Amino acid sequence: MPMNLSSLSEARHVVGICGGAVGGSEAAALVAKTGSIAVVFEQNMRPYGKIEDGLPRWHSKLRNKEYAKIDENLSTPGVVFVPGTQLGKDLSFSTLSNGIGLSVLILAHGAWRDRSLPIKGVDRFVGNGLSYQNPFVYWFNHYEESGFAGEDFPIHDDAIVIGGGLASIDVCKILNLELYARALEDRGVAVDIEQMEVRGIPRTLEAHGFTPDDLKIRGCTLFYRRGKEDMPLENITNPTAQRLEKIKGTRVKIMDKVIRKYLVRFQPNAIPVEAIDKNGALIGFVFQRTEIIGGRVLRLENTEFEARSQQVISSIGSTPVPIEGVSMKGELYQWQNREEGRLVEGVYGLGNVLTGKGNILESRRNSKQITPNVIEQVLASPKIPLDGIAEIMRLIQARWDAVGYGGSYADWITAKRTAS
């Protein structure tokens, strides 16, 4: 049923939440169950965040499971959904943090800004030899959709990927799956990339009478500043020495499987130190070998070597998007108290925007840890007067009108899924 905003007139505590994906939807449901109103300002038309646009499309089972959980949370009575509303663009931080009298503001809008490669001036090559992970994965997930008008990414053989985590492995898989699928298509063989991801490239080729050597594809190379055993592929908080050794072994096995199953090449202990520029285009990097001493990455002198490619994709992590009015400490928000998720008085953060881990389970866990403490602050705060509630209602209605949202979350999501 569409929500009648007049029902908010009985509310006395209203919590604004920026971001409706894993962490934000979890917080919204918890807030609403206390009898308060949770207003979820979602920057996209759908609330699924990196579940939809950060996970490659072959994660369909996980995606559908998380979609269902987010939908359940945002359908909780007392949750008001406001799509197409980006913090810092459609609504200012000052408006939501103190301008309209919300009881509390929670930032749960994730980390969408790719961390820049730490090489001076390298971002001048973006779109001219250099790409970043987030727009690349978004392209892969959506380019087959009718009406897709986003950024296009050509696929080149022998690409360079710089990273080391699960996201960088996904980038490598996309590159090689696309390369081999296109090579087979050129030979009259149509394959489904999602099925190829399940079976692996060698088995898919074998089923059609080919070997990797037949197609003469080199595939991409992942460059990582540490070794396989240090890759953040499986983590646990405060492991014992024995457990840590087991984790290292698991990481090596995971990466070895990626190399075998998706024909990814791997260069450990290599860090880019200088861009190679040809007529204003990036054609590779000078790399330097590293050594890990006491957990620190140290560059080794006189170990430089070049790696050249038409395509370089950086996948070294994501950070929160800078927002006017939010203090920064380097590339992160300047939290007053990270354990409590407090940014400033009356403003909190949770999920990826706070932890920076980009992990589904961690984001949900963090939301469940932070939100109850925020709710305590909300319930202890003064009740919002009726004229304040009316102002909040007017802002919500204005945003609904701007995007054409009729107040029914279920109807909206069904329509958006049908259109995609």
GROMACS .gro file of C-alpha atoms in nm:
model
  420
    1MET     CA    1   0.000   0.000   0.000
    2PRO     CA    2   0.128   0.352  -0.074
    3MET     CA    3   0.237   0.536   0.238
    4ASN     CA    4   0.025   0.830   0.346
    5LEU     CA    5   0.266   1.091   0.475
    6SER     CA    6   0.001   1.227   0.709
    7SER     CA    7   0.067   0.919   0.924
    8LEU     CA    8   0.401   1.077   1.016
    9SER     CA    9   0.217   1.351   1.202
   10GLU     CA   10   0.194   1.120   1.502
   11ALA     CA   11   0.570   1.059   1.502
   12ARG     CA   12   0.787   1.223   1.761
   13HIS     CA   13   1.126   1.088   1.660
   14VAL     CA   14   1.242   1.077   1.298
   15VAL     CA   15   1.577   0.931   1.199
   16GLY     CA   16   1.727   1.018   0.862
   17ILE     CA   17   1.936   0.744   0.699
   18CYS     CA   18   2.144   0.811   0.388
   19GLY     CA   19   2.178   0.482   0.202
   20GLY     CA   20   1.936   0.191   0.181
   21ALA     CA   21   2.158  -0.110   0.112
   22VAL     CA   22   2.285  -0.364   0.366
   23GLY     CA   23   2.383  -0.139   0.656
   24GLY     CA   24   2.124   0.132   0.597
   25SER     CA   25   1.827  -0.100   0.555
   26GLU     CA   26   1.925  -0.293   0.866
   27ALA     CA   27   1.939   0.031   1.065
   28ALA     CA   28   1.605   0.147   0.921
   29ALA     CA   29   1.425  -0.168   1.029
   30LEU     CA   30   1.573  -0.152   1.379
   31VAL     CA   31   1.473   0.213   1.416
   32ALA     CA   32   1.117   0.154   1.289
   33LYS     CA   33   1.063  -0.135   1.528
   34THR     CA   34   1.106   0.106   1.820
   35GLY     CA   35   0.809   0.312   1.700
   36SER     CA   36   1.023   0.589   1.552
   37ILE     CA   37   1.016   0.679   1.182
   38ALA     CA   38   1.317   0.593   0.965
   39VAL     CA   39   1.345   0.803   0.646
   40VAL     CA   40   1.583   0.635   0.402
   41PHE     CA   41   1.736   0.873   0.146
   42GLU     CA   42   1.872   0.648  -0.130
   43GLN     CA   43   2.096   0.798  -0.399
   44ASN     CA   44   1.993   0.544  -0.664
   45MET     CA   45   1.647   0.450  -0.786
   46ARG     CA   46   1.697   0.104  -0.633
   47PRO     CA   47   1.844   0.059  -0.286
   48TYR     CA   48   2.082  -0.229  -0.342
   49GLY     CA   49   2.411  -0.040  -0.362
   50LYS     CA   50   2.717  -0.252  -0.425
   51ILE     CA   51   2.509  -0.567  -0.401
   52GLU     CA   52   2.380  -0.463  -0.742
   53ASP     CA   53   2.664  -0.255  -0.884
   54GLY     CA   54   2.976  -0.380  -0.708
   55LEU     CA   55   2.930  -0.758  -0.724
   56PRO     CA   56   2.975  -0.901  -1.077
   57ARG     CA   57   2.651  -1.035  -1.216
   58TRP     CA   58   2.742  -1.403  -1.174
   59HIS     CA   59   2.682  -1.368  -0.796
   60SER     CA   60   2.310  -1.409  -0.869
   61LYS     CA   61   2.221  -1.631  -0.571
   62LEU     CA   62   2.392  -1.402  -0.322
   63ARG     CA   63   2.246  -1.095  -0.493
   64ASN     CA   64   1.889  -1.228  -0.481
   65LYS     CA   65   1.929  -1.328  -0.118
   66GLU     CA   66   2.051  -0.981  -0.023
   67TYR     CA   67   1.786  -0.810  -0.236
   68ALA     CA   68   1.519  -1.001  -0.042
   69LYS     CA   69   1.667  -0.901   0.293
   70ILE     CA   70   1.692  -0.535   0.194
   71ASP     CA   71   1.335  -0.541   0.060
   72GLU     CA   72   1.212  -0.695   0.384
   73ASN     CA   73   1.387  -0.428   0.591
   74LEU     CA   74   1.264  -0.137   0.382
   75SER     CA   75   0.907  -0.272   0.388
   76THR     CA   76   0.899  -0.256   0.768
   77PRO     CA   77   0.611  -0.035   0.889
   78GLY     CA   78   0.759   0.300   0.985
   79VAL     CA   79   1.027   0.300   0.714
   80VAL     CA   80   0.986   0.578   0.456
   81PHE     CA   81   1.180   0.525   0.132
   82VAL     CA   82   1.303   0.828  -0.065
   83PRO     CA   83   1.477   0.717  -0.388
   84GLY     CA   84   1.692   0.920  -0.626
   85THR     CA   85   1.819   1.148  -0.350
   86GLN     CA   86   2.195   1.186  -0.318
   87LEU     CA   87   2.355   1.345  -0.015
   88GLY     CA   88   2.559   1.647  -0.120
   89LYS     CA   89   2.378   1.677  -0.453
   90ASP     CA   90   2.002   1.661  -0.410
   91LEU     CA   91   2.010   1.742  -0.039
   92SER     CA   92   2.295   1.909   0.145
   93PHE     CA   93   2.460   1.765   0.452
   94SER     CA   94   2.367   2.077   0.649
   95THR     CA   95   1.999   2.037   0.556
   96LEU     CA   96   1.984   1.681   0.686
   97SER     CA   97   2.220   1.717   0.980
   98ASN     CA   98   2.057   2.022   1.137
   99GLY     CA   99   1.837   2.206   0.886
  100ILE     CA  100   1.509   2.017   0.912
  101GLY     CA  101   1.520   1.899   1.270
  102LEU     CA  102   1.572   1.523   1.237
  103SER     CA  103   1.628   1.343   1.565
  104VAL     CA  104   1.949   1.191   1.430
  105LEU     CA  105   2.117   1.147   1.091
  106ILE     CA  106   2.287   0.817   1.002
  107LEU     CA  107   2.530   0.796   0.711
  108ALA     CA  108   2.516   0.454   0.547
  109HIS     CA  109   2.589   0.548   0.186
  110GLY     CA  110   2.892   0.323   0.145
  111ALA     CA  111   3.222   0.380  -0.030
  112TRP     CA  112   3.185   0.462  -0.398
  113ARG     CA  113   3.500   0.658  -0.478
  114ASP     CA  114   3.786   0.447  -0.611
  115ARG     CA  115   4.107   0.500  -0.421
  116SER     CA  116   4.353   0.668  -0.656
  117LEU     CA  117   4.675   0.494  -0.746
  118PRO     CA  118   4.951   0.657  -0.536
  119ILE     CA  119   5.142   0.791  -0.837
  120LYS     CA  120   5.151   1.166  -0.891
  121GLY     CA  121   4.934   1.281  -1.180
  122VAL     CA  122   4.821   0.931  -1.278
  123ASP     CA  123   4.452   1.019  -1.288
  124ARG     CA  124   4.508   1.229  -1.599
  125PHE     CA  125   4.508   0.895  -1.784
  126VAL     CA  126   4.156   0.795  -1.674
  127GLY     CA  127   3.970   0.708  -1.993
  128ASN     CA  128   4.298   0.700  -2.183
  129GLY     CA  129   4.456   0.375  -2.075
  130LEU     CA  130   4.357   0.380  -1.707
  131SER     CA  131   4.026   0.268  -1.557
  132TYR     CA  132   3.907   0.209  -1.204
  133GLN     CA  133   3.720  -0.087  -1.060
  134ASN     CA  134   3.380   0.062  -0.968
  135PRO     CA  135   3.277   0.195  -1.311
  136PHE     CA  136   3.426  -0.112  -1.480
  137VAL     CA  137   3.218  -0.358  -1.275
  138TYR     CA  138   2.911  -0.139  -1.319
  139TRP     CA  139   2.960  -0.156  -1.696
  140PHE     CA  140   2.993  -0.535  -1.687
  141ASN     CA  141   2.674  -0.573  -1.486
  142HIS     CA  142   2.462  -0.348  -1.708
  143TYR     CA  143   2.602  -0.320  -2.061
  144GLU     CA  144   2.373  -0.592  -2.199
  145GLU     CA  145   2.060  -0.416  -2.072
  146SER     CA  146   1.845  -0.242  -2.331
  147GLY     CA  147   1.890   0.131  -2.319
  148PHE     CA  148   2.222   0.115  -2.134
  149ALA     CA  149   2.391   0.450  -2.188
  150GLY     CA  150   2.676   0.430  -1.940
  151GLU     CA  151   3.048   0.440  -1.993
  152ASP     CA  152   3.177   0.177  -2.235
  153PHE     CA  153   3.488  -0.031  -2.169
  154PRO     CA  154   3.678  -0.206  -2.447
  155ILE     CA  155   3.844  -0.532  -2.350
  156HIS     CA  156   4.212  -0.573  -2.439
  157ASP     CA  157   4.428  -0.880  -2.407
  158ASP     CA  158   4.730  -0.869  -2.174
  159ALA     CA  159   4.563  -0.615  -1.943
  160ILE     CA  160   4.723  -0.506  -1.618
  161VAL     CA  161   4.517  -0.517  -1.296
  162ILE     CA  162   4.661  -0.360  -0.983
  163GLY     CA  163   4.514  -0.476  -0.654
  164GLY     CA  164   4.509  -0.779  -0.433
  165GLY     CA  165   4.167  -0.831  -0.277
  166LEU     CA  166   3.852  -1.014  -0.382
  167ALA     CA  167   3.738  -0.714  -0.588
  168SER     CA  168   4.058  -0.720  -0.794
  169ILE     CA  169   4.009  -1.091  -0.858
  170ASP     CA  170   3.658  -1.014  -0.984
  171VAL     CA  171   3.807  -0.758  -1.225
  172CYS     CA  172   4.053  -1.018  -1.353
  173LYS     CA  173   3.775  -1.270  -1.401
  174ILE     CA  174   3.563  -1.022  -1.595
  175LEU     CA  175   3.854  -0.944  -1.828
  176ASN     CA  176   3.942  -1.305  -1.901
  177LEU     CA  177   3.584  -1.431  -1.923
  178GLU     CA  178   3.505  -1.156  -2.173
  179LEU     CA  179   3.821  -1.228  -2.373
  180TYR     CA  180   3.753  -1.601  -2.408
  181ALA     CA  181   3.379  -1.558  -2.467
  182ARG     CA  182   3.451  -1.316  -2.751
  183ALA     CA  183   3.719  -1.540  -2.897
  184LEU     CA  184   3.477  -1.833  -2.900
  185GLU     CA  185   3.207  -1.614  -3.054
  186ASP     CA  186   3.448  -1.526  -3.336
  187ARG     CA  187   3.471  -1.901  -3.402
  188GLY     CA  188   3.095  -1.946  -3.410
  189VAL     CA  189   3.057  -2.071  -3.051
  190ALA     CA  190   2.817  -1.885  -2.822
  191VAL     CA  191   2.879  -1.923  -2.450
  192ASP     CA  192   2.714  -1.774  -2.144
  193ILE     CA  193   2.967  -1.584  -1.932
  194GLU     CA  194   2.789  -1.667  -1.608
  195GLN     CA  195   2.798  -2.038  -1.690
  196MET     CA  196   3.163  -2.005  -1.788
  197GLU     CA  197   3.235  -1.849  -1.450
  198VAL     CA  198   3.087  -2.155  -1.280
  199ARG     CA  199   3.264  -2.412  -1.499
  200GLY     CA  200   3.588  -2.223  -1.544
  201ILE     CA  201   3.758  -2.126  -1.868
  202PRO     CA  202   3.958  -2.448  -1.937
  203ARG     CA  203   3.654  -2.676  -1.894
  204THR     CA  204   3.440  -2.446  -2.110
  205LEU     CA  205   3.700  -2.450  -2.386
  206GLU     CA  206   3.736  -2.828  -2.362
  207ALA     CA  207   3.360  -2.874  -2.399
  208HIS     CA  208   3.384  -2.699  -2.736
  209GLY     CA  209   3.698  -2.873  -2.858
  210PHE     CA  210   3.950  -2.599  -2.779
  211THR     CA  211   4.250  -2.555  -2.553
  212PRO     CA  212   4.377  -2.223  -2.416
  213ASP     CA  213   4.672  -2.243  -2.655
  214ASP     CA  214   4.438  -2.265  -2.953
  215LEU     CA  215   4.299  -1.918  -2.889
  216LYS     CA  216   4.639  -1.751  -2.836
  217ILE     CA  217   4.513  -1.534  -2.549
  218ARG     CA  218   4.758  -1.417  -2.283
  219GLY     CA  219   4.494  -1.291  -2.042
  220CYS     CA  220   4.531  -1.031  -1.771
  221THR     CA  221   4.798  -1.011  -1.502
  222LEU     CA  222   4.727  -0.916  -1.141
  223PHE     CA  223   5.008  -0.717  -0.979
  224TYR     CA  224   5.008  -0.716  -0.599
  225ARG     CA  225   5.251  -0.547  -0.364
  226ARG     CA  226   5.256  -0.848  -0.132
  227GLY     CA  227   5.245  -1.225  -0.183
  228LYS     CA  228   4.955  -1.470  -0.218
  229GLU     CA  229   4.963  -1.551   0.152
  230ASP     CA  230   4.901  -1.185   0.239
  231MET     CA  231   4.605  -1.128   0.008
  232PRO     CA  232   4.291  -1.011   0.195
  233LEU     CA  233   4.082  -1.303   0.067
  234GLU     CA  234   3.991  -1.456   0.402
  235ASN     CA  235   4.011  -1.264   0.725
  236ILE     CA  236   3.941  -1.315   1.093
  237THR     CA  237   3.966  -1.071   1.383
  238ASN     CA  238   4.268  -1.115   1.612
  239PRO     CA  239   4.371  -1.465   1.495
  240THR     CA  240   4.614  -1.678   1.694
  241ALA     CA  241   4.952  -1.750   1.536
  242GLN     CA  242   4.833  -2.099   1.444
  243ARG     CA  243   4.510  -1.969   1.296
  244LEU     CA  244   4.700  -1.702   1.101
  245GLU     CA  245   4.918  -1.965   0.936
  246LYS     CA  246   4.607  -2.157   0.834
  247ILE     CA  247   4.453  -1.840   0.691
  248LYS     CA  248   4.767  -1.776   0.488
  249GLY     CA  249   4.746  -2.126   0.346
  250THR     CA  250   4.380  -2.073   0.257
  251ARG     CA  251   4.465  -1.749   0.077
  252VAL     CA  252   4.728  -1.924  -0.133
  253LYS     CA  253   4.481  -2.198  -0.226
  254ILE     CA  254   4.216  -1.943  -0.326
  255MET     CA  255   4.456  -1.755  -0.552
  256ASP     CA  256   4.595  -2.076  -0.704
  257LYS     CA  257   4.239  -2.179  -0.790
  258VAL     CA  258   4.177  -1.843  -0.958
  259ILE     CA  259   4.494  -1.888  -1.164
  260ARG     CA  260   4.390  -2.238  -1.274
  261LYS     CA  261   4.019  -2.180  -1.327
  262TYR     CA  262   4.030  -1.837  -1.493
  263LEU     CA  263   4.382  -1.839  -1.641
  264VAL     CA  264   4.482  -1.525  -1.453
  265ARG     CA  265   4.854  -1.449  -1.437
  266PHE     CA  266   4.996  -1.322  -1.108
  267GLN     CA  267   5.288  -1.097  -1.022
  268PRO     CA  268   5.349  -1.086  -0.644
  269ASN     CA  269   5.567  -0.835  -0.462
  270ALA     CA  270   5.543  -0.572  -0.732
  271ILE     CA  271   5.434  -0.210  -0.688
  272PRO     CA  272   5.384   0.054  -0.960
  273VAL     CA  273   5.618   0.351  -0.917
  274GLU     CA  274   5.601   0.541  -1.248
  275ALA     CA  275   5.352   0.573  -1.532
  276ILE     CA  276   5.466   0.510  -1.889
  277ASP     CA  277   5.322   0.785  -2.109
  278LYS     CA  278   5.299   0.763  -2.486
  279ASN     CA  279   5.147   1.064  -2.659
  280GLY     CA  280   4.933   1.139  -2.356
  281ALA     CA  281   4.808   0.782  -2.308
  282LEU     CA  282   4.898   0.538  -2.034
  283ILE     CA  283   5.066   0.230  -2.182
  284GLY     CA  284   5.193   0.068  -1.863
  285PHE     CA  285   5.399   0.117  -1.551
  286VAL     CA  286   5.746   0.087  -1.418
  287PHE     CA  287   5.719  -0.155  -1.127
  288GLN     CA  288   5.951  -0.213  -0.836
  289ARG     CA  289   5.994  -0.534  -0.641
  290THR     CA  290   5.902  -0.537  -0.274
  291GLU     CA  291   5.989  -0.727   0.040
  292ILE     CA  292   5.766  -0.769   0.344
  293ILE     CA  293   5.952  -0.705   0.669
  294GLY     CA  294   5.765  -0.684   0.998
  295GLY     CA  295   5.439  -0.661   0.807
  296ARG     CA  296   5.554  -0.352   0.616
  297VAL     CA  297   5.600  -0.330   0.239
  298LEU     CA  298   5.953  -0.217   0.155
  299ARG     CA  299   6.072  -0.135  -0.196
  300LEU     CA  300   6.389  -0.301  -0.312
  301GLU     CA  301   6.644  -0.083  -0.486
  302ASN     CA  302   6.753  -0.158  -0.843
  303THR     CA  303   6.464  -0.399  -0.906
  304GLU     CA  304   6.264  -0.186  -1.150
  305PHE     CA  305   6.097  -0.348  -1.450
  306GLU     CA  306   5.838  -0.241  -1.705
  307ALA     CA  307   5.499  -0.391  -1.783
  308ARG     CA  308   5.308  -0.247  -2.078
  309SER     CA  309   4.945  -0.278  -2.181
  310GLN     CA  310   4.667  -0.095  -2.361
  311GLN     CA  311   4.447  -0.147  -2.056
  312VAL     CA  312   4.522  -0.086  -1.688
  313ILE     CA  313   4.255  -0.127  -1.422
  314SER     CA  314   4.319  -0.019  -1.065
  315SER     CA  315   4.140  -0.208  -0.789
  316ILE     CA  316   4.303  -0.095  -0.467
  317GLY     CA  317   3.991  -0.014  -0.268
  318SER     CA  318   3.710   0.235  -0.236
  319THR     CA  319   3.656   0.531  -0.005
  320PRO     CA  320   3.357   0.750   0.088
  321VAL     CA  321   3.271   1.029  -0.154
  322PRO     CA  322   3.371   1.370  -0.010
  323ILE     CA  323   3.066   1.574   0.091
  324GLU     CA  324   3.058   1.946   0.156
  325GLY     CA  325   3.029   2.002   0.529
  326VAL     CA  326   3.181   1.666   0.629
  327SER     CA  327   3.534   1.695   0.766
  328MET     CA  328   3.790   1.466   0.609
  329LYS     CA  329   4.104   1.305   0.748
  330GLY     CA  330   4.296   1.211   0.437
  331GLU     CA  331   4.056   1.022   0.213
  332LEU     CA  332   3.822   0.917   0.498
  333TYR     CA  333   3.565   1.102   0.704
  334GLN     CA  334   3.699   1.242   1.029
  335TRP     CA  335   3.508   1.042   1.287
  336GLN     CA  336   3.492   1.175   1.642
  337ASN     CA  337   3.448   0.824   1.774
  338ARG     CA  338   3.484   0.535   1.530
  339GLU     CA  339   3.372   0.270   1.780
  340GLU     CA  340   3.042   0.452   1.832
  341GLY     CA  341   3.023   0.555   1.467
  342ARG     CA  342   2.989   0.920   1.573
  343LEU     CA  343   3.086   1.180   1.314
  344VAL     CA  344   2.964   1.489   1.499
  345GLU     CA  345   2.691   1.545   1.755
  346GLY     CA  346   2.369   1.400   1.615
  347VAL     CA  347   2.535   1.240   1.312
  348TYR     CA  348   2.647   0.878   1.298
  349GLY     CA  349   2.783   0.641   1.037
  350LEU     CA  350   2.778   0.266   0.985
  351GLY     CA  351   2.859   0.001   0.727
  352ASN     CA  352   3.116   0.057   0.454
  353VAL     CA  353   3.125   0.435   0.502
  354LEU     CA  354   3.257   0.370   0.853
  355THR     CA  355   3.446   0.040   0.832
  356GLY     CA  356   3.585   0.076   0.480
  357LYS     CA  357   3.577  -0.302   0.447
  358GLY     CA  358   3.321  -0.340   0.169
  359ASN     CA  359   3.204  -0.669   0.313
  360ILE     CA  360   2.836  -0.770   0.330
  361LEU     CA  361   2.854  -0.960   0.656
  362GLU     CA  362   3.074  -0.697   0.816
  363SER     CA  363   2.842  -0.417   0.706
  364ARG     CA  364   2.537  -0.591   0.857
  365ARG     CA  365   2.727  -0.677   1.174
  366ASN     CA  366   2.847  -0.319   1.209
  367SER     CA  367   2.494  -0.185   1.159
  368LYS     CA  368   2.357  -0.414   1.429
  369GLN     CA  369   2.638  -0.301   1.660
  370ILE     CA  370   2.608   0.074   1.602
  371THR     CA  371   2.231   0.121   1.556
  372PRO     CA  372   2.108   0.019   1.907
  373ASN     CA  373   2.335   0.282   2.062
  374VAL     CA  374   2.205   0.542   1.817
  375ILE     CA  375   1.846   0.444   1.902
  376GLU     CA  376   1.920   0.508   2.271
  377GLN     CA  377   2.029   0.860   2.179
  378VAL     CA  378   1.716   0.908   1.968
  379LEU     CA  379   1.471   0.794   2.235
  380ALA     CA  380   1.642   1.016   2.493
  381SER     CA  381   1.625   1.321   2.265
  382PRO     CA  382   1.342   1.580   2.275
  383LYS     CA  383   1.036   1.494   2.071
  384ILE     CA  384   1.005   1.675   1.740
  385PRO     CA  385   0.728   1.939   1.752
  386LEU     CA  386   0.438   1.917   1.508
  387ASP     CA  387   0.564   2.201   1.289
  388GLY     CA  388   0.899   2.020   1.266
  389ILE     CA  389   0.726   1.699   1.156
  390ALA     CA  390   0.537   1.900   0.893
  391GLU     CA  391   0.862   2.039   0.753
  392ILE     CA  392   1.012   1.690   0.727
  393MET     CA  393   0.695   1.570   0.551
  394ARG     CA  394   0.719   1.856   0.300
  395LEU     CA  395   1.080   1.769   0.218
  396ILE     CA  396   0.994   1.402   0.166
  397GLN     CA  397   0.700   1.488  -0.059
  398ALA     CA  398   0.915   1.725  -0.265
  399ARG     CA  399   1.171   1.448  -0.329
  400TRP     CA  400   0.895   1.198  -0.410
  401ASP     CA  401   0.750   1.441  -0.662
  402ALA     CA  402   1.094   1.504  -0.813
  403VAL     CA  403   1.150   1.136  -0.895
  404GLY     CA  404   0.792   1.025  -0.947
  405TYR     CA  405   0.771   0.799  -0.641
  406GLY     CA  406   0.416   0.725  -0.535
  407GLY     CA  407   0.478   0.602  -0.183
  408SER     CA  408   0.458   0.225  -0.239
  409TYR     CA  409   0.797   0.061  -0.200
  410ALA     CA  410   0.676  -0.273  -0.340
  411ASP     CA  411   0.522  -0.115  -0.651
  412TRP     CA  412   0.832   0.098  -0.710
  413ILE     CA  413   1.075  -0.194  -0.685
  414THR     CA  414   0.858  -0.414  -0.909
  415ALA     CA  415   0.846  -0.142  -1.174
  416LYS     CA  416   1.221  -0.081  -1.159
  417ARG     CA  417   1.299  -0.452  -1.188
  418THR     CA  418   1.068  -0.485  -1.486
  419ALA     CA  419   1.238  -0.190  -1.655
  420SER     CA  420   1.594  -0.321  -1.604
   0.00000   0.00000   0.00000
